[in-house]
């Protein structure tokens, strides 16, 4: 299982958290960008992401909880490994093609109550699907088990090379549900960062 570490719950000690992730066996560093509109919270303005890029030794997995496609384009220019934005704001293929033209891998995130039908037209054109297993906006919420059924359904029809990731409430217990459903990657935040030994926690998820 690939593990992407969300440092949202460690926002007040970001440099410390990024260094801990650098030293660990994490596969990716997950950044939760919030614009105060798609979700109420505001986090990771572009200047902060630039600073993170200068410190991080891990490839970046940027999760945009933003309303505007213009914002998606701005963050794409920072060239993270994965740029994931929400299917709920998608209008057509244009933004997907734009991000890919920069050599950045594209992910589509889907909220717990959104039907997977919305994703189906795009499955051949993207690199990753990010299932939200909590309402987006906050770290530390409990895992919504009903999302596992959606993962299983998508897994049956997804192209073989599509990465299936899941985000929210992932810990040493809920990770088994994710594994069983067919996830290739988990995003985990507070389970890892509310503890001094990040690597020990990451290994429990792998
Ligand atoms: C929620 C974020 C998640 C979250 C993960 O909006 O997308 O990445 O911070 O944190 P935990 O693992 O604490 O739920
Ligand atoms: Zn996230």
mmCIF file of C-alpha atoms and ligand atoms in Angstrom:
data_model
loop_
_atom_site.group_PDB
_atom_site.id
_atom_site.type_symbol
_atom_site.label_atom_id
_atom_site.label_comp_id
_atom_site.label_asym_id
_atom_site.label_seq_id
_atom_site.Cartn_x
_atom_site.Cartn_y
_atom_site.Cartn_z
ATOM 1 C CA UNK A 1 0.000 0.000 0.000
ATOM 2 C CA UNK A 2 1.325 3.440 -0.921
ATOM 3 C CA UNK A 3 1.047 6.008 1.872
ATOM 4 C CA UNK A 4 0.597 9.729 1.299
ATOM 5 C CA UNK A 5 0.957 11.786 4.479
ATOM 6 C CA UNK A 6 -1.391 14.751 4.997
ATOM 7 C CA UNK A 7 0.205 17.454 7.149
ATOM 8 C CA UNK A 8 -3.062 19.398 7.535
ATOM 9 C CA UNK A 9 -3.378 18.612 11.246
ATOM 10 C CA UNK A 10 0.248 19.708 11.751
ATOM 11 C CA UNK A 11 -0.205 23.098 10.029
ATOM 12 C CA UNK A 12 1.051 24.912 13.151
ATOM 13 C CA UNK A 13 4.348 22.967 13.004
ATOM 14 C CA UNK A 14 4.678 22.518 9.268
ATOM 15 C CA UNK A 15 8.466 22.553 8.895
ATOM 16 C CA UNK A 16 8.848 19.981 11.682
ATOM 17 C CA UNK A 17 6.188 17.758 10.063
ATOM 18 C CA UNK A 18 7.726 17.937 6.586
ATOM 19 C CA UNK A 19 11.139 17.004 7.969
ATOM 20 C CA UNK A 20 9.595 14.010 9.754
ATOM 21 C CA UNK A 21 7.937 12.937 6.495
ATOM 22 C CA UNK A 22 11.268 13.380 4.670
ATOM 23 C CA UNK A 23 12.953 10.946 7.078
ATOM 24 C CA UNK A 24 10.155 8.381 6.834
ATOM 25 C CA UNK A 25 9.126 5.642 4.413
ATOM 26 C CA UNK A 26 6.172 7.745 3.158
ATOM 27 C CA UNK A 27 5.608 7.624 -0.594
ATOM 28 C CA UNK A 28 4.082 11.101 -0.985
ATOM 29 C CA UNK A 29 3.488 14.319 0.893
ATOM 30 C CA UNK A 30 -0.220 15.269 0.693
ATOM 31 C CA UNK A 31 -1.114 18.979 0.821
ATOM 32 C CA UNK A 32 -4.732 20.015 1.404
ATOM 33 C CA UNK A 33 -5.324 23.298 -0.371
ATOM 34 C CA UNK A 34 -8.558 24.997 0.745
ATOM 35 C CA UNK A 35 -9.939 28.240 -0.689
ATOM 36 C CA UNK A 36 -12.587 29.151 1.927
ATOM 37 C CA UNK A 37 -15.323 28.571 -0.704
ATOM 38 C CA UNK A 38 -15.400 24.933 -1.763
ATOM 39 C CA UNK A 39 -14.848 24.298 1.953
ATOM 40 C CA UNK A 40 -15.037 26.807 4.817
ATOM 41 C CA UNK A 41 -11.388 26.489 5.798
ATOM 42 C CA UNK A 42 -8.479 28.316 4.092
ATOM 43 C CA UNK A 43 -5.120 26.539 3.955
ATOM 44 C CA UNK A 44 -1.934 26.226 1.896
ATOM 45 C CA UNK A 45 -1.866 29.431 -0.142
ATOM 46 C CA UNK A 46 0.455 29.184 -3.127
ATOM 47 C CA UNK A 47 3.401 30.853 -1.317
ATOM 48 C CA UNK A 48 3.255 28.208 1.416
ATOM 49 C CA UNK A 49 3.221 25.418 -1.181
ATOM 50 C CA UNK A 50 6.322 26.962 -2.806
ATOM 51 C CA UNK A 51 8.084 26.913 0.583
ATOM 52 C CA UNK A 52 7.015 23.294 1.136
ATOM 53 C CA UNK A 53 8.462 22.341 -2.267
ATOM 54 C CA UNK A 54 11.820 23.772 -1.219
ATOM 55 C CA UNK A 55 11.893 21.613 1.947
ATOM 56 C CA UNK A 56 10.199 18.367 0.893
ATOM 57 C CA UNK A 57 12.177 15.375 -0.328
ATOM 58 C CA UNK A 58 8.988 13.456 -1.147
ATOM 59 C CA UNK A 59 6.950 13.849 -4.319
ATOM 60 C CA UNK A 60 3.928 16.092 -3.764
ATOM 61 C CA UNK A 61 0.341 14.892 -3.885
ATOM 62 C CA UNK A 62 -1.647 18.141 -3.956
ATOM 63 C CA UNK A 63 -5.362 17.950 -3.149
ATOM 64 C CA UNK A 64 -7.240 21.071 -4.210
ATOM 65 C CA UNK A 65 -10.490 21.756 -2.382
ATOM 66 C CA UNK A 66 -11.180 24.855 -4.448
ATOM 67 C CA UNK A 67 -14.067 26.206 -6.499
ATOM 68 C CA UNK A 68 -12.233 27.859 -9.346
ATOM 69 C CA UNK A 69 -10.534 26.221 -12.319
ATOM 70 C CA UNK A 70 -8.295 29.287 -12.488
ATOM 71 C CA UNK A 71 -6.904 28.275 -9.080
ATOM 72 C CA UNK A 72 -6.351 24.729 -10.388
ATOM 73 C CA UNK A 73 -4.261 26.181 -13.232
ATOM 74 C CA UNK A 74 -2.175 28.288 -10.834
ATOM 75 C CA UNK A 75 -1.250 25.300 -8.658
ATOM 76 C CA UNK A 76 -0.576 23.137 -11.735
ATOM 77 C CA UNK A 77 2.267 25.503 -12.641
ATOM 78 C CA UNK A 78 4.081 24.379 -9.461
ATOM 79 C CA UNK A 79 4.377 20.939 -11.114
ATOM 80 C CA UNK A 80 3.532 18.563 -8.251
ATOM 81 C CA UNK A 81 3.674 14.814 -8.940
ATOM 82 C CA UNK A 82 -0.135 14.566 -8.676
ATOM 83 C CA UNK A 83 -2.626 17.416 -8.869
ATOM 84 C CA UNK A 84 -6.046 16.330 -7.673
ATOM 85 C CA UNK A 85 -9.141 18.530 -7.880
ATOM 86 C CA UNK A 86 -12.803 17.733 -7.295
ATOM 87 C CA UNK A 87 -15.113 16.148 -9.862
ATOM 88 C CA UNK A 88 -17.857 18.356 -8.373
ATOM 89 C CA UNK A 89 -16.273 21.459 -10.045
ATOM 90 C CA UNK A 90 -15.439 19.778 -13.366
ATOM 91 C CA UNK A 91 -17.166 21.091 -16.497
ATOM 92 C CA UNK A 92 -15.327 19.326 -19.324
ATOM 93 C CA UNK A 93 -11.946 17.873 -20.350
ATOM 94 C CA UNK A 94 -10.194 21.196 -20.888
ATOM 95 C CA UNK A 95 -8.665 21.460 -17.408
ATOM 96 C CA UNK A 96 -7.564 17.810 -17.476
ATOM 97 C CA UNK A 97 -5.805 18.339 -20.808
ATOM 98 C CA UNK A 98 -4.186 21.542 -19.541
ATOM 99 C CA UNK A 99 -2.736 19.918 -16.403
ATOM 100 C CA UNK A 100 -1.502 16.926 -18.414
ATOM 101 C CA UNK A 101 0.136 19.231 -20.955
ATOM 102 C CA UNK A 102 2.404 20.442 -18.122
ATOM 103 C CA UNK A 103 3.542 16.887 -17.442
ATOM 104 C CA UNK A 104 1.584 16.733 -14.168
ATOM 105 C CA UNK A 105 -0.475 13.656 -13.287
ATOM 106 C CA UNK A 106 -4.188 14.342 -12.815
ATOM 107 C CA UNK A 107 -6.389 13.104 -9.999
ATOM 108 C CA UNK A 108 -10.115 13.568 -9.510
ATOM 109 C CA UNK A 109 -11.465 13.657 -5.946
ATOM 110 C CA UNK A 110 -15.043 12.674 -5.166
ATOM 111 C CA UNK A 111 -17.046 13.646 -2.087
ATOM 112 C CA UNK A 112 -18.778 10.962 0.013
ATOM 113 C CA UNK A 113 -22.268 11.767 -1.323
ATOM 114 C CA UNK A 114 -21.348 12.210 -5.009
ATOM 115 C CA UNK A 115 -22.218 9.259 -7.273
ATOM 116 C CA UNK A 116 -19.368 7.568 -9.147
ATOM 117 C CA UNK A 117 -21.330 8.066 -12.415
ATOM 118 C CA UNK A 118 -19.811 11.572 -12.447
ATOM 119 C CA UNK A 119 -16.316 10.077 -12.722
ATOM 120 C CA UNK A 120 -17.001 7.481 -15.385
ATOM 121 C CA UNK A 121 -16.578 9.692 -18.506
ATOM 122 C CA UNK A 122 -13.071 10.699 -17.344
ATOM 123 C CA UNK A 123 -11.590 7.392 -16.191
ATOM 124 C CA UNK A 124 -9.427 6.850 -19.284
ATOM 125 C CA UNK A 125 -8.036 10.387 -19.132
ATOM 126 C CA UNK A 126 -6.869 10.634 -15.529
ATOM 127 C CA UNK A 127 -4.165 8.996 -13.396
ATOM 128 C CA UNK A 128 -5.809 8.803 -9.980
ATOM 129 C CA UNK A 129 -9.184 8.823 -8.224
ATOM 130 C CA UNK A 130 -9.289 10.154 -4.662
ATOM 131 C CA UNK A 131 -12.287 8.901 -2.706
ATOM 132 C CA UNK A 132 -13.162 11.173 0.191
ATOM 133 C CA UNK A 133 -13.995 9.059 3.230
ATOM 134 C CA UNK A 134 -14.876 12.176 5.272
ATOM 135 C CA UNK A 135 -16.523 15.471 4.329
ATOM 136 C CA UNK A 136 -13.643 17.563 2.983
ATOM 137 C CA UNK A 137 -12.380 20.494 5.031
ATOM 138 C CA UNK A 138 -11.013 19.124 8.294
ATOM 139 C CA UNK A 139 -8.539 16.542 9.532
ATOM 140 C CA UNK A 140 -9.285 14.135 12.363
ATOM 141 C CA UNK A 141 -12.828 13.050 11.380
ATOM 142 C CA UNK A 142 -14.076 9.434 11.556
ATOM 143 C CA UNK A 143 -13.870 7.235 8.432
ATOM 144 C CA UNK A 144 -17.194 6.837 6.577
ATOM 145 C CA UNK A 145 -17.426 3.097 5.979
ATOM 146 C CA UNK A 146 -20.156 3.418 3.319
ATOM 147 C CA UNK A 147 -17.565 4.883 0.915
ATOM 148 C CA UNK A 148 -15.905 1.457 0.700
ATOM 149 C CA UNK A 149 -18.820 0.179 -1.448
ATOM 150 C CA UNK A 150 -18.206 2.973 -3.977
ATOM 151 C CA UNK A 151 -14.518 2.045 -4.145
ATOM 152 C CA UNK A 152 -15.353 -1.600 -4.840
ATOM 153 C CA UNK A 153 -17.797 -0.658 -7.610
ATOM 154 C CA UNK A 154 -15.325 1.651 -9.309
ATOM 155 C CA UNK A 155 -12.490 -0.850 -8.986
ATOM 156 C CA UNK A 156 -14.481 -3.332 -11.106
ATOM 157 C CA UNK A 157 -14.740 -0.937 -14.050
ATOM 158 C CA UNK A 158 -11.547 1.124 -13.674
ATOM 159 C CA UNK A 159 -8.632 0.861 -16.138
ATOM 160 C CA UNK A 160 -5.891 -1.345 -14.647
ATOM 161 C CA UNK A 161 -3.357 1.465 -14.316
ATOM 162 C CA UNK A 162 -5.697 3.938 -12.577
ATOM 163 C CA UNK A 163 -4.472 4.612 -9.013
ATOM 164 C CA UNK A 164 -7.241 4.414 -6.444
ATOM 165 C CA UNK A 165 -6.591 6.473 -3.337
ATOM 166 C CA UNK A 166 -8.732 7.280 -0.309
ATOM 167 C CA UNK A 167 -8.584 10.248 2.041
ATOM 168 C CA UNK A 168 -9.944 10.879 5.520
ATOM 169 C CA UNK A 169 -10.000 8.943 8.782
ATOM 170 C CA UNK A 170 -7.461 6.349 7.651
ATOM 171 C CA UNK A 171 -5.748 4.624 10.578
ATOM 172 C CA UNK A 172 -4.382 1.155 11.442
ATOM 173 C CA UNK A 173 -7.958 -0.215 11.666
ATOM 174 C CA UNK A 174 -9.730 1.429 8.716
ATOM 175 C CA UNK A 175 -6.784 0.731 6.394
ATOM 176 C CA UNK A 176 -7.874 -2.926 6.178
ATOM 177 C CA UNK A 177 -11.224 -1.858 4.684
ATOM 178 C CA UNK A 178 -9.341 0.249 2.132
ATOM 179 C CA UNK A 179 -7.028 -2.619 1.230
ATOM 180 C CA UNK A 180 -9.926 -5.053 0.880
ATOM 181 C CA UNK A 181 -11.844 -2.622 -1.348
ATOM 182 C CA UNK A 182 -8.900 -2.384 -3.759
ATOM 183 C CA UNK A 183 -7.200 0.901 -2.889
ATOM 184 C CA UNK A 184 -3.633 1.324 -4.130
ATOM 185 C CA UNK A 185 -2.928 4.304 -1.904
ATOM 186 C CA UNK A 186 -4.177 5.819 1.346
ATOM 187 C CA UNK A 187 -3.909 9.405 2.533
ATOM 188 C CA UNK A 188 -3.487 9.609 6.278
ATOM 189 C CA UNK A 189 -3.062 12.701 8.438
ATOM 190 C CA UNK A 190 -3.775 12.867 12.158
ATOM 191 C CA UNK A 191 -3.079 9.153 12.725
ATOM 192 C CA UNK A 192 0.507 9.860 11.630
ATOM 193 C CA UNK A 193 1.146 13.461 12.666
ATOM 194 C CA UNK A 194 -0.427 13.321 16.166
ATOM 195 C CA UNK A 195 2.463 11.106 17.172
ATOM 196 C CA UNK A 196 6.227 11.517 17.352
ATOM 197 C CA UNK A 197 7.188 8.392 15.471
ATOM 198 C CA UNK A 198 5.754 9.060 11.998
ATOM 199 C CA UNK A 199 7.559 6.123 10.429
ATOM 200 C CA UNK A 200 6.155 3.597 12.887
ATOM 201 C CA UNK A 201 2.615 4.767 12.035
ATOM 202 C CA UNK A 202 3.303 4.737 8.285
ATOM 203 C CA UNK A 203 4.577 1.155 8.489
ATOM 204 C CA UNK A 204 1.349 0.094 10.189
ATOM 205 C CA UNK A 205 -0.521 1.291 7.096
ATOM 206 C CA UNK A 206 1.766 -0.229 4.451
HETATM 207 C C1 LIG B 1 -9.768 16.445 4.526
HETATM 208 C C2 LIG B 1 -8.413 16.254 3.898
HETATM 209 C C3 LIG B 1 -7.648 15.066 4.372
HETATM 210 C C4 LIG B 1 -7.419 15.019 5.846
HETATM 211 C C5 LIG B 1 -6.756 13.748 6.261
HETATM 212 O O1 LIG B 1 -10.392 17.505 3.891
HETATM 213 O O2 LIG B 1 -8.558 16.111 2.496
HETATM 214 O O3 LIG B 1 -6.436 14.951 3.637
HETATM 215 O O4 LIG B 1 -6.668 16.099 6.303
HETATM 216 O O5 LIG B 1 -6.596 13.817 7.646
HETATM 217 P P1 LIG B 1 -7.085 12.655 8.610
HETATM 218 O O6 LIG B 1 -6.271 11.450 8.271
HETATM 219 O O7 LIG B 1 -6.783 13.219 9.952
HETATM 220 O O8 LIG B 1 -8.552 12.424 8.377
HETATM 221 ZN ZN1 LIG B 2 -6.751 15.586 1.326
#
